[in-house]
Coordinates of C-alpha atoms and ligand atoms in Angstrom, one line a residue:
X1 CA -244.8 215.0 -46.5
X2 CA -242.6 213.0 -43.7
X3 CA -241.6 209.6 -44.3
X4 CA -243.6 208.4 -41.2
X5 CA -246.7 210.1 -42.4
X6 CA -246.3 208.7 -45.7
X7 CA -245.6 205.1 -44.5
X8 CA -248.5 205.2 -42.5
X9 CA -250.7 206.6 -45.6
X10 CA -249.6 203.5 -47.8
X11 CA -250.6 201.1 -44.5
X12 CA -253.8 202.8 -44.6
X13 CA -254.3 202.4 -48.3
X14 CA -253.2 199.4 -48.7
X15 CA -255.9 197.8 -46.0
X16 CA -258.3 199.5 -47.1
X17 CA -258.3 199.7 -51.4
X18 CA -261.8 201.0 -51.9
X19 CA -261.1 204.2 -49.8
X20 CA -261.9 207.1 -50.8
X21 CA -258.9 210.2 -49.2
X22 CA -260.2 213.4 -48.6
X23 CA -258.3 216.2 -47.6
X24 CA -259.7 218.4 -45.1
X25 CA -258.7 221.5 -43.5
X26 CA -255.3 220.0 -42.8
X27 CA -257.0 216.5 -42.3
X28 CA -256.0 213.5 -44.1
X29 CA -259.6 211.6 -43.8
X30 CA -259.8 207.6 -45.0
X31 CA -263.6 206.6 -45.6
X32 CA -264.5 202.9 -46.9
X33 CA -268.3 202.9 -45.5
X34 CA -267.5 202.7 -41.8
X35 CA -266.1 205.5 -39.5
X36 CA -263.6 208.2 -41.1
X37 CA -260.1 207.6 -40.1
X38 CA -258.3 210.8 -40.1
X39 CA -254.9 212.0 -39.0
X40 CA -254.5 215.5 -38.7
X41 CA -250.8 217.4 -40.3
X42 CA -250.6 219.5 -37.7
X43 CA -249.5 219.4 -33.9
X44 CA -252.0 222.6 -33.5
X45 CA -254.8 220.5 -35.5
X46 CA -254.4 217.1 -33.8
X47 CA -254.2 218.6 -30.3
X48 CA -257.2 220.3 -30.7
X49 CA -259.1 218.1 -32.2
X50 CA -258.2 215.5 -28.8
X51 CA -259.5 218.7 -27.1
X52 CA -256.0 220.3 -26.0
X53 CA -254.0 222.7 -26.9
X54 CA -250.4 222.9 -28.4
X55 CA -248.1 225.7 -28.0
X56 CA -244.7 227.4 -28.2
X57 CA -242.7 230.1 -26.3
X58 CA -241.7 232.7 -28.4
X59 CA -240.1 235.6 -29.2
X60 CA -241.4 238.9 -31.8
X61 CA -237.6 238.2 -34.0
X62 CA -238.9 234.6 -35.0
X63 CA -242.8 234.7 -35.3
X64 CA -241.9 233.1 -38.9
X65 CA -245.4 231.3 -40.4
X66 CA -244.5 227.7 -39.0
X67 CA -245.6 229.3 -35.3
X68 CA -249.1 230.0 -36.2
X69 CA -248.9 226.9 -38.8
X70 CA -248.0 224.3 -36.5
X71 CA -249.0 225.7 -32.5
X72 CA -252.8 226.9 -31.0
X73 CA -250.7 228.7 -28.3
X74 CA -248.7 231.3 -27.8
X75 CA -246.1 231.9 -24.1
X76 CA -243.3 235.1 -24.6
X77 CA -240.2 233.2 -24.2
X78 CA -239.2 236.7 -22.5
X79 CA -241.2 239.4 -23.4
X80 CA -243.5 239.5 -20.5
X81 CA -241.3 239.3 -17.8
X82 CA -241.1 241.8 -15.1
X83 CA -237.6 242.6 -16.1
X84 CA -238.9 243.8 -19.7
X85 CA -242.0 245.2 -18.4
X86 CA -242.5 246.6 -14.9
X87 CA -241.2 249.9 -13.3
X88 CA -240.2 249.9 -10.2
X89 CA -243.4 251.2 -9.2
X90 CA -245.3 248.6 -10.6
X91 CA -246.4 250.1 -13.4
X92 CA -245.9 249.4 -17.5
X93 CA -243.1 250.5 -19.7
X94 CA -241.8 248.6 -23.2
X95 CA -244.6 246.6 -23.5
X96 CA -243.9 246.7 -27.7
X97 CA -242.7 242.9 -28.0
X98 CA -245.7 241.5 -25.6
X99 CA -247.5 243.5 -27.9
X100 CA -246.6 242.1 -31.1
X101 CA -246.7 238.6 -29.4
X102 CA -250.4 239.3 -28.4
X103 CA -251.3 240.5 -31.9
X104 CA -249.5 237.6 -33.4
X105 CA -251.4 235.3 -31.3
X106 CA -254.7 236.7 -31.9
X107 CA -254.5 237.0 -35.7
X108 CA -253.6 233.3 -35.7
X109 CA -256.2 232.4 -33.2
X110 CA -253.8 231.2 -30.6
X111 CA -254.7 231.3 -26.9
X112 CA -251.6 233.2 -25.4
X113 CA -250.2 232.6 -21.8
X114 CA -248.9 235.4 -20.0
X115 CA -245.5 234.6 -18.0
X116 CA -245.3 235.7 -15.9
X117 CA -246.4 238.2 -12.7
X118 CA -244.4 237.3 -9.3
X119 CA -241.0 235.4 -10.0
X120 CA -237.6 235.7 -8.2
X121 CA -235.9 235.8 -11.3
X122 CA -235.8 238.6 -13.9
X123 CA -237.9 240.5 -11.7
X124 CA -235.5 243.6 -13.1
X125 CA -237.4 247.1 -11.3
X126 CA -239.8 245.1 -9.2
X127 CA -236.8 243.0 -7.2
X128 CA -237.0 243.6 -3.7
X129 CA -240.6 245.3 -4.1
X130 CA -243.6 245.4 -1.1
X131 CA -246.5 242.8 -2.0
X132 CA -248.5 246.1 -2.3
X133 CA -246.2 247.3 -5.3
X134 CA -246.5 243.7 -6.5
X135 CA -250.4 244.1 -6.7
X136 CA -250.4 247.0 -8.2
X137 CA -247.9 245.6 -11.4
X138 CA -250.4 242.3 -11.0
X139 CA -253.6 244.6 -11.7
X140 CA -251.6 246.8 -14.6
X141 CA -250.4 243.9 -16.7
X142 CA -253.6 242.2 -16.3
X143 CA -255.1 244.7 -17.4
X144 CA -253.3 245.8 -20.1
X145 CA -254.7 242.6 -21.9
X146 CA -257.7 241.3 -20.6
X147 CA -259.1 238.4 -22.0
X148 CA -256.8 238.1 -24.9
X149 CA -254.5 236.1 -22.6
X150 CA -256.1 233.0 -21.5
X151 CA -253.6 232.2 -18.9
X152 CA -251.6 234.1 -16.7
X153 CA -248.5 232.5 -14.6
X154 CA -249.4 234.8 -11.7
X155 CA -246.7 233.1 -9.4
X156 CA -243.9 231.3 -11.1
X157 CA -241.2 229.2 -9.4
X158 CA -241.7 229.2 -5.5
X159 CA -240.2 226.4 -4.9
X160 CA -237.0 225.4 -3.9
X161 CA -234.5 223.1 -5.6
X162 CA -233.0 219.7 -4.7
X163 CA -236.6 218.5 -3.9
X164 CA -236.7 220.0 -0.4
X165 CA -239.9 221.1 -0.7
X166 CA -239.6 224.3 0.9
X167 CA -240.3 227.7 -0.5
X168 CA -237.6 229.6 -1.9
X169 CA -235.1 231.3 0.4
X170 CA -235.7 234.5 -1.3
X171 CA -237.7 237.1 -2.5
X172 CA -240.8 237.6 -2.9
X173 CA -240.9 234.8 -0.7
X174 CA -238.9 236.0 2.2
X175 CA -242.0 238.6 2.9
X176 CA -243.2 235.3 3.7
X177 CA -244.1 235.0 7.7
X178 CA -245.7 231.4 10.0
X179 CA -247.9 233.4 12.4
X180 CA -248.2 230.1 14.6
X181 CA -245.1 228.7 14.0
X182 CA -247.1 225.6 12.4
X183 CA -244.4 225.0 9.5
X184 CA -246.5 226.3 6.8
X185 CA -248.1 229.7 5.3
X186 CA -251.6 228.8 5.0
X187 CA -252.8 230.0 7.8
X188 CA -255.2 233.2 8.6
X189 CA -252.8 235.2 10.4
X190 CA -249.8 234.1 8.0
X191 CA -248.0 236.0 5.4
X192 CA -247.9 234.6 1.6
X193 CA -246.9 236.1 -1.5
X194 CA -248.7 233.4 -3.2
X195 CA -251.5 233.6 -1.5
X196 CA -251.4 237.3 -1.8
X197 CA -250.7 237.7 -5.0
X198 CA -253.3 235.3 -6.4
X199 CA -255.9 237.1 -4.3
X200 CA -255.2 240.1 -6.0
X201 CA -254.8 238.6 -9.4
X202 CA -258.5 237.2 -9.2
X203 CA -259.9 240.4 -7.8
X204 CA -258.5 242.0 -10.9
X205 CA -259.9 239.7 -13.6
X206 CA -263.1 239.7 -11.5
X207 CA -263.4 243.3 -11.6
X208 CA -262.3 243.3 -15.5
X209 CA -264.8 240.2 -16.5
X210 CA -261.9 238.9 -18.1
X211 CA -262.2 235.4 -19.2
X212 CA -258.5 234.6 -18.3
X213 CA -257.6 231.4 -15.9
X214 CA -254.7 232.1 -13.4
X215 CA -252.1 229.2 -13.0
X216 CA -249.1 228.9 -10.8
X217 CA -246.1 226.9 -12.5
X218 CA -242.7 225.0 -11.5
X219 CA -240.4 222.5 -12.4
X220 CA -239.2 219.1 -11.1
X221 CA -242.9 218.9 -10.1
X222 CA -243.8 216.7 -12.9
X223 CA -243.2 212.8 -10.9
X224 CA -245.0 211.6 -7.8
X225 CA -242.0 210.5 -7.2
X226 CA -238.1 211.6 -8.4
X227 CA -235.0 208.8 -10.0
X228 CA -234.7 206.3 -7.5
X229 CA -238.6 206.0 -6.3
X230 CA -238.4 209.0 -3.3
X231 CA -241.2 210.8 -3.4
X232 CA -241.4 214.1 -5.0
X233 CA -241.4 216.7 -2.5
X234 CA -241.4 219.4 -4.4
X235 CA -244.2 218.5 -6.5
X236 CA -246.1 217.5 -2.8
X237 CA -245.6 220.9 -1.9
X238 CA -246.8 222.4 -5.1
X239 CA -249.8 220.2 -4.8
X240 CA -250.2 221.7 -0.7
X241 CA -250.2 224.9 -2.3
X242 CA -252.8 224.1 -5.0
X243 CA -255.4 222.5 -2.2
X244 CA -254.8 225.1 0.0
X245 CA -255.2 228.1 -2.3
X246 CA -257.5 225.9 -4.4
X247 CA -260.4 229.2 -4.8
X248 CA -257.7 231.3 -6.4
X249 CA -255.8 228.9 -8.8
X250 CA -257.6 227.9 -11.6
X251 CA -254.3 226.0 -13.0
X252 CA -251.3 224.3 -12.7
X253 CA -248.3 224.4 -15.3
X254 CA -245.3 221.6 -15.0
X255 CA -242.7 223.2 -16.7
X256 CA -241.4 219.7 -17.8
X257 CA -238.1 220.5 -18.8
X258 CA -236.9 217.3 -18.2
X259 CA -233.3 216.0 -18.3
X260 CA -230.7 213.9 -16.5
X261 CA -230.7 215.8 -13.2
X262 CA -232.5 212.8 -10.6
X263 CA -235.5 215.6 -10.0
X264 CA -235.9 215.9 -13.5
X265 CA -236.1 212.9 -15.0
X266 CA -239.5 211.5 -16.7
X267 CA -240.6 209.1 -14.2
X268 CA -243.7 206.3 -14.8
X269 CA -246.1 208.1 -11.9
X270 CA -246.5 211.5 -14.5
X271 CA -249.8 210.9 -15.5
X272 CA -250.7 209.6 -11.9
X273 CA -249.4 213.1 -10.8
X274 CA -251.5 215.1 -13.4
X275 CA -254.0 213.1 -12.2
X276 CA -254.2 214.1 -8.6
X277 CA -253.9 217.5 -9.6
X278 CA -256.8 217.4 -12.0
X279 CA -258.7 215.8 -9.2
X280 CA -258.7 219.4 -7.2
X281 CA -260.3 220.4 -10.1
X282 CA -257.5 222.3 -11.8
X283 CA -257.0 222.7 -15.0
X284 CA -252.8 220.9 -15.8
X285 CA -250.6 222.1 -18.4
X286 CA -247.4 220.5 -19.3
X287 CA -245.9 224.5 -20.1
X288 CA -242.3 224.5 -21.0
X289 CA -241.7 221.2 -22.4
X290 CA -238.2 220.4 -23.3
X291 CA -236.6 216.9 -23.4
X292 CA -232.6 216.7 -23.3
X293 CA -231.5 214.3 -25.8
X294 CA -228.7 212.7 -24.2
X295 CA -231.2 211.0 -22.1
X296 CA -231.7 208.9 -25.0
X297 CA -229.6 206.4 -23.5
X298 CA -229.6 206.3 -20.1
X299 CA -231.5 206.7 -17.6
X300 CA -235.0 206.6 -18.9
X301 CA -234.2 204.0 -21.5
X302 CA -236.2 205.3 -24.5
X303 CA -234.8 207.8 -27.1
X304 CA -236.3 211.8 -27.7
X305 CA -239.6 210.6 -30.0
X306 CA -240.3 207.5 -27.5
X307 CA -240.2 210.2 -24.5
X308 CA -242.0 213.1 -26.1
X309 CA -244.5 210.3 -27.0
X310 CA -244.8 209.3 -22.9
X311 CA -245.3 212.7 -21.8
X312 CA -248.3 213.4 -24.1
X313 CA -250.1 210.1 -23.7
X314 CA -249.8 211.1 -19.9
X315 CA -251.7 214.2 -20.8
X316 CA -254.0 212.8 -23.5
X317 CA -254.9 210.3 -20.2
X318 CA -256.2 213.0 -18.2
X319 CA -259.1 215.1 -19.1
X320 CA -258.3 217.9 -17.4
X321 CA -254.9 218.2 -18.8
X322 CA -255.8 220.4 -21.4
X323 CA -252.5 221.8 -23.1
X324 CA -248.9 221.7 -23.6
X325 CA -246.5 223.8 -25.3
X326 CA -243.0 223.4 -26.2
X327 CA -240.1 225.9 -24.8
X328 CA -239.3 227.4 -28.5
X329 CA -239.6 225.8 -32.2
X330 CA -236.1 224.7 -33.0
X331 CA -232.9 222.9 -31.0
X332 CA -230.3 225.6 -32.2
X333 CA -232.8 228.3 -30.9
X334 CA -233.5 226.9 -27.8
X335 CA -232.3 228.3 -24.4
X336 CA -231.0 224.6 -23.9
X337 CA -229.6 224.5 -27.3
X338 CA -226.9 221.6 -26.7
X339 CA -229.7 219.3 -25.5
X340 CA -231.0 219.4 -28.8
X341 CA -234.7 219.1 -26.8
X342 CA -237.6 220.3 -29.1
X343 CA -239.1 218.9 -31.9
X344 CA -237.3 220.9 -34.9
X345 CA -233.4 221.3 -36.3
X346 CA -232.8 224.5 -38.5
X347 CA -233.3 228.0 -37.9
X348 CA -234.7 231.7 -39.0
X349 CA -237.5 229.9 -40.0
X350 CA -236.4 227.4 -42.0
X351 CA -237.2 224.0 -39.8
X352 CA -237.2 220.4 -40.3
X353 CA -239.6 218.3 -38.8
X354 CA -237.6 215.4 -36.0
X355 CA -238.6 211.8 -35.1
X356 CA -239.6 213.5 -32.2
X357 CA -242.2 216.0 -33.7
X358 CA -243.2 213.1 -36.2
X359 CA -244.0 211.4 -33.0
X360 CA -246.1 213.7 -30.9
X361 CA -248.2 214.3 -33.9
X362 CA -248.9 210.5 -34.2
X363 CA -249.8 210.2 -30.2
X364 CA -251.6 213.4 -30.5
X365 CA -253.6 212.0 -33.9
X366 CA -254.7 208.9 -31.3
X367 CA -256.6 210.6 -29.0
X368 CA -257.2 211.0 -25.5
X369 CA -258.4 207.3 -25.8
X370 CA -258.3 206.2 -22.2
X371 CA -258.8 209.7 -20.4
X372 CA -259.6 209.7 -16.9
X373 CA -262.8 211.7 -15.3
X374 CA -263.4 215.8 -15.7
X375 CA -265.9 215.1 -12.8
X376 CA -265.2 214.5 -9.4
X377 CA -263.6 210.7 -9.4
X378 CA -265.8 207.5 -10.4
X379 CA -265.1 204.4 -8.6
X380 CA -263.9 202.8 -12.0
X381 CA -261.2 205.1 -13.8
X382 CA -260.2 203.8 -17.2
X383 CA -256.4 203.1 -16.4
X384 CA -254.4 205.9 -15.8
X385 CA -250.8 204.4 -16.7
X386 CA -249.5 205.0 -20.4
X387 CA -249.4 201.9 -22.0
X388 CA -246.0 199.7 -21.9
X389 CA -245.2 200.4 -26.0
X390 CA -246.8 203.7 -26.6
X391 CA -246.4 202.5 -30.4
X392 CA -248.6 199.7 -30.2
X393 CA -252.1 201.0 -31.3
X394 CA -254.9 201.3 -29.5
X395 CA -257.1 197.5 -28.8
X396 CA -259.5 196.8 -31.6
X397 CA -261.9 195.3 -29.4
X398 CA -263.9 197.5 -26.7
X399 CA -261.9 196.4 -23.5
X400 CA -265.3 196.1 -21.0
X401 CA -267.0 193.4 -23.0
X402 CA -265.1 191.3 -24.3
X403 CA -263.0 188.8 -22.1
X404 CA -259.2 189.9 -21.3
X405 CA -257.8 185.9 -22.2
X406 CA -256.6 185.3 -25.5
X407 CA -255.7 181.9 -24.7
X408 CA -258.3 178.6 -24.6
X409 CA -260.9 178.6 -22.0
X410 CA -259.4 176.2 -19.5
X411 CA -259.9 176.8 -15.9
X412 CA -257.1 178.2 -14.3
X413 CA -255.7 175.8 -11.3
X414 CA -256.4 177.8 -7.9
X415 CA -253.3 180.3 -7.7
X416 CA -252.5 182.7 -5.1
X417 CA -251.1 186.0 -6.0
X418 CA -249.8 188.7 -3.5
X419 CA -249.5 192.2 -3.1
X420 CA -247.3 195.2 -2.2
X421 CA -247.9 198.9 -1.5
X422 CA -246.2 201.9 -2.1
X423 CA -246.6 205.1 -0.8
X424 CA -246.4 208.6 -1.4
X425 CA -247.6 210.8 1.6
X426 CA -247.4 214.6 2.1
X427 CA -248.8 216.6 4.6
X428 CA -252.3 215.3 4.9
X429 CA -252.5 212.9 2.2
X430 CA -251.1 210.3 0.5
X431 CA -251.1 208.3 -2.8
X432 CA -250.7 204.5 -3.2
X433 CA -249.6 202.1 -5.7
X434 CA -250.3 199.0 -5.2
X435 CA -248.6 196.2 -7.0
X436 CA -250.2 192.4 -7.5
X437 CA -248.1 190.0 -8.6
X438 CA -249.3 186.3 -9.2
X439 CA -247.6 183.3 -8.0
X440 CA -247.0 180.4 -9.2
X441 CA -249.8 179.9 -11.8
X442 CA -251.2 182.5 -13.3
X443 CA -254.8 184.3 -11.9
X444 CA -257.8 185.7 -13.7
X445 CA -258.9 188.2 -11.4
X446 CA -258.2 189.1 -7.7
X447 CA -258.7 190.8 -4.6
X448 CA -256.6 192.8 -1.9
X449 CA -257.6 194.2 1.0
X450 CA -256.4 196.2 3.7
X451 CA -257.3 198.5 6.5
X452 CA -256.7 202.1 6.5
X453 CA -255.5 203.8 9.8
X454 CA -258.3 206.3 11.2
X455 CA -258.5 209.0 9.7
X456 CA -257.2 207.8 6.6
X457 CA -260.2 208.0 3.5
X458 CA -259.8 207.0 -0.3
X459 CA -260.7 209.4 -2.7
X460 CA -260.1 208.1 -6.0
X461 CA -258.7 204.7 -7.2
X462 CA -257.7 204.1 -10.9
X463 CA -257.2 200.7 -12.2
X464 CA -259.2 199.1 -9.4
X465 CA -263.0 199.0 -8.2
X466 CA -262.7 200.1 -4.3
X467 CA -265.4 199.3 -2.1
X468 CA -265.1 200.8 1.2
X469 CA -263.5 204.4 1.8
X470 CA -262.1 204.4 5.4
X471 CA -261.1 201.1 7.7
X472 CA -261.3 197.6 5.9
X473 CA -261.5 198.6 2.4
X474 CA -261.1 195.9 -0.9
X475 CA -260.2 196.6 -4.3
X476 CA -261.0 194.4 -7.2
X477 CA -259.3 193.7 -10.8
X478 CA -261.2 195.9 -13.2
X479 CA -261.8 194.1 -17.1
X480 CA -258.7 195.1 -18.9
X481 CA -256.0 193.6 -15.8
X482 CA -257.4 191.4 -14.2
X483 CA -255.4 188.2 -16.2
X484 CA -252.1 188.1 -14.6
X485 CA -249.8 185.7 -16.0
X486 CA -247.4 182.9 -13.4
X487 CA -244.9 185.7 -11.7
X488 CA -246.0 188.5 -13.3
X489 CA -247.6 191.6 -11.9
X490 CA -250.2 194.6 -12.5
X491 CA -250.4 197.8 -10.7
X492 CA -253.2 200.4 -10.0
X493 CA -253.3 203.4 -7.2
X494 CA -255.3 205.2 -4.6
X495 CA -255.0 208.7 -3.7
X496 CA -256.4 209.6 0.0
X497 CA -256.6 212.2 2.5
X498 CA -254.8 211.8 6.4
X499 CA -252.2 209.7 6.5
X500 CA -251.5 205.9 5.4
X501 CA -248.9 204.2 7.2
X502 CA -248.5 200.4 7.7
X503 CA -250.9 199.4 5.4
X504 CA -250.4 195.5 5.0
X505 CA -251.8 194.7 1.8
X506 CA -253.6 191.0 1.6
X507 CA -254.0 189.3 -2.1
X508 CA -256.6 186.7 -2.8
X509 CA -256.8 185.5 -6.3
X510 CA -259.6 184.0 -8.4
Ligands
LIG601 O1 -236.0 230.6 -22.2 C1 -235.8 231.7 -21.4 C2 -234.4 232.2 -21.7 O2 -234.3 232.8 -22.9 C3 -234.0 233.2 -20.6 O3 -232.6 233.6 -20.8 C4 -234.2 232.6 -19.2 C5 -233.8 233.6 -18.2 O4 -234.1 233.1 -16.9 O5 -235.5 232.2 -19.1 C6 -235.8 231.2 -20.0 O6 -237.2 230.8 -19.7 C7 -237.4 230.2 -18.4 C8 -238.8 230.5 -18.0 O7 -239.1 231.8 -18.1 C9 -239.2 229.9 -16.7 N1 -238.8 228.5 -16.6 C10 -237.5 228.1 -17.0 C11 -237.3 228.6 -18.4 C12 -236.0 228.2 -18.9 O8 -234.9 228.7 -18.2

């Protein structure tokens, strides 16, 4: 047993001496009359039971017992990759290791994700191929597994780097063609592999009845926004893509191997991100998790367990992010082995658990707690940022009945507060933060409002009750942050189709 685990078993037992423990399936249950308390031993087990999944990328050498112990998913690391798997025709050849991976996966009940159809990289025989050759190697390895793969990366990569937001400069994406010379691909007469190649991959899983969801994945897409505060352009365009092509793509992976470079960083609007893509209805996966160690002191402040723990209460936030998986098991076997990035040290099987893994399974054990809607957006979101300590537990109290103050009932003095925005824009939308900060004294609820430029309409608004889509529009304190202390401040967002520009942002407190 870890130390954490045990620590937090002796907690347990010491507040509560008449428990009874019960061990089941993998549970560690704590009953003293009320509720059961139980904290599952496995990331597989705790993710599922918060309604996710967890996964690993791996490879047919190092299926040891820990993968099927510990993960619920399954990605070849390499194995079903064009350059292992496609002829130049687009058809099949050494197909043995997806295979085994496959089997693997099924006889541990793990959902597998297939990675991946149309990439510029280790493309191998299929580099430089027609989008017709393309579809025919999309409808063969689709169909070589059907529904045993739950998700196929049909498109992988298509963006460029240095968050230019353009499309790659090379194939598949230089068959690429702007029939109207409008800047983008979207259009009727316009040419686009990913377009065209997710047409064809639901055609095929239509014709099959295959269960399987089709996802389109990138990194550097996981902020709104990149080090520094720009806006993420990359990530914009990915989302472009994703409302565009929204009838084809049934999901959206952020690879999320995050490190020092500024694009790659773990920034505070992740969850705010997953959230705008969940809100088009996609399913989000966070699908090649890695987390470079040496960012333990610098830039995002927090060491390797306190990040791992940020990323997953992002995802536990957001119903519709429903997985992540972890780019291999162990630090020494990892493509990035010098960031020491995952959640295990040893090898060949033989792993030891990190602070890191001891953490993920502790966020995971919590919950989804504050998830945000699977349905189209309420007007009153639980909050959608991570909490400031992700260590502190959950409140005891339900948060919509009882009063936010902790201090005496005295009537606060009249206090002003005021307010800032943000913004985020891409082409045809936007998203807005909007800070309050009180003034002097401090507030117990407020009010800002502004006026949206024609055109402009509010879609969804976490932390906040909106009233008004389009022109003069108002947003109110919700329960949990409306108390705002003398100088301090509180944040929450609106995401909106046209464009938002000049908003002036008036504060009145109460
Ligand atoms: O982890 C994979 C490594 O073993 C391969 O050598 C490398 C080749 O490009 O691909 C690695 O996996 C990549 C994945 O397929 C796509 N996203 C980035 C991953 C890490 O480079």
């Amino acid at each position: 047993m870890s130390s954490s685990l045990r620590q937090r078993r002796t907690i347990i037992r010491a507040a509560l001496p008449a428990a009874v423990l019960m061990l089941v399936s993998g549970a560690v249950a704590v009953q003293s009359g009320g509720p059961a308390v139980a904290a599952e031993t496995t990331l597989r087990a705790a993710a599922a039971k918060a309604g996710m999944f967890f996964g690993v990328a791996a490879s047919p050498n190092r299926l040891y017992p820990s993968v099927g112990q510990e993960f619920g998913q399954l990605t070849p690391e390499n194995d079903m990759k064009p350059d292992r798997i496609a002829t130049s025709s687009g058809g099949l050849q050494n197909t043995s290791g997806a295979d085994t991976l496959v089997n693997h996966a099924q006889s541990n009940n793990m959902l597998v994700r297939g990675h991946t159809l149309v990439w510029h990289s280790q493309a191998g025989a299929l580099q430089g191929a027609s989008q017709a050759t393309l579809n025919t190697f999309i409808g063969n390895a689709i169909n070589r597994w059907g529904s045993r793969i739950a998700y196929w990366d049909v498109v992988n990569e298509a963006l460029e780097d240095n968050n230019t937001g353009r499309r790659r400069n090379q194939w598949p994406h230089t068959m690429n063609r702007d029939a109207n010379g409008d800047g983008d691909f979207f259009d009727a007469g316009d040419t686009d592999v990913i377009r065209d190649s997710f047409i064809r991959a639901r055609q095929v899983v239509q014709a099959g009845g295959y269960t399987t969801k089709l996802c389109i994945n990138d990194y550097d897409v996981e902020g709104l926004t990149v080090q520094g505060g720009g806006p993420n352009r990359k990530a914009n365009a990915l989302y472009d893509i994703v409302r565009n092509y929204r009838q084809y793509i049934d999901c959206v992976g952020f690879q999320a191997h995050f490190n020092d470079n500024p694009n790659s960083v773990i920034t505070n609007d992740l969850q705010a991100n997953i959230q705008r893509f969940a809100d088009l209805g996609v399913e989000v996966h966070i699908s090649e998790l890695d987390i470079d160690d040496d960012l333990s002191n610098n830039d995002i402040g927090a060491g390797q367990a306190e990040n791992y723990r940020k990323v997953v209460r992002a995802c536990l936030n957001v119903a519709k992010c429903t997985g992540i998986t972890v780019w291999g098991i162990s630090d020494s076997e990892s493509w990035r082995s010098s960031e020491r990035g995952l959640l295990f040290t040893g090898s060949n099987g033989s792993y030891q658990k990190k602070a890191a893994y001891h953490a993920v399974l502790d966020e995971l054990n919590k919950g989804r707690g504050t998830t945000t809607p699977t349905t189209p957006p309420v007007t009153t979101p639980p909050p959608t940022t991570p909490p400031v300590d992700p260590t502190t537990p959950p409140p005891t109290t339900p948060p919509v009945t009882t009063p936010p103050p902790t201090t005496p009932p005295v009537t606060p003095p009249a206090a002003g507060c005021s307010a800032t925005v943000s913004l985020n824009s891409w082409n045809g939308g936007f998203v807005a933060t909007v800070r309050v900060t009180a003034g002097t004294s401090p507030i117990n609820g407020w009010t800002v409002r502004l006026t949206l430029p024609s055109g402009a309409t509010v879609t969804n608004t976490w932390n906040a009750n909106a009233s008004g889509a389009s022109g003069a529009v108002q947003f109110s304190n919700v329960a949990y942050n409306g108390a705002v202390g003398a100088g301090q401040s509180t944040e929450f967002g609106f995401q909106g189709t046209g464009a938002a520009t000049g908003l002036t942002p008036v504060c009145a407190a109460s």
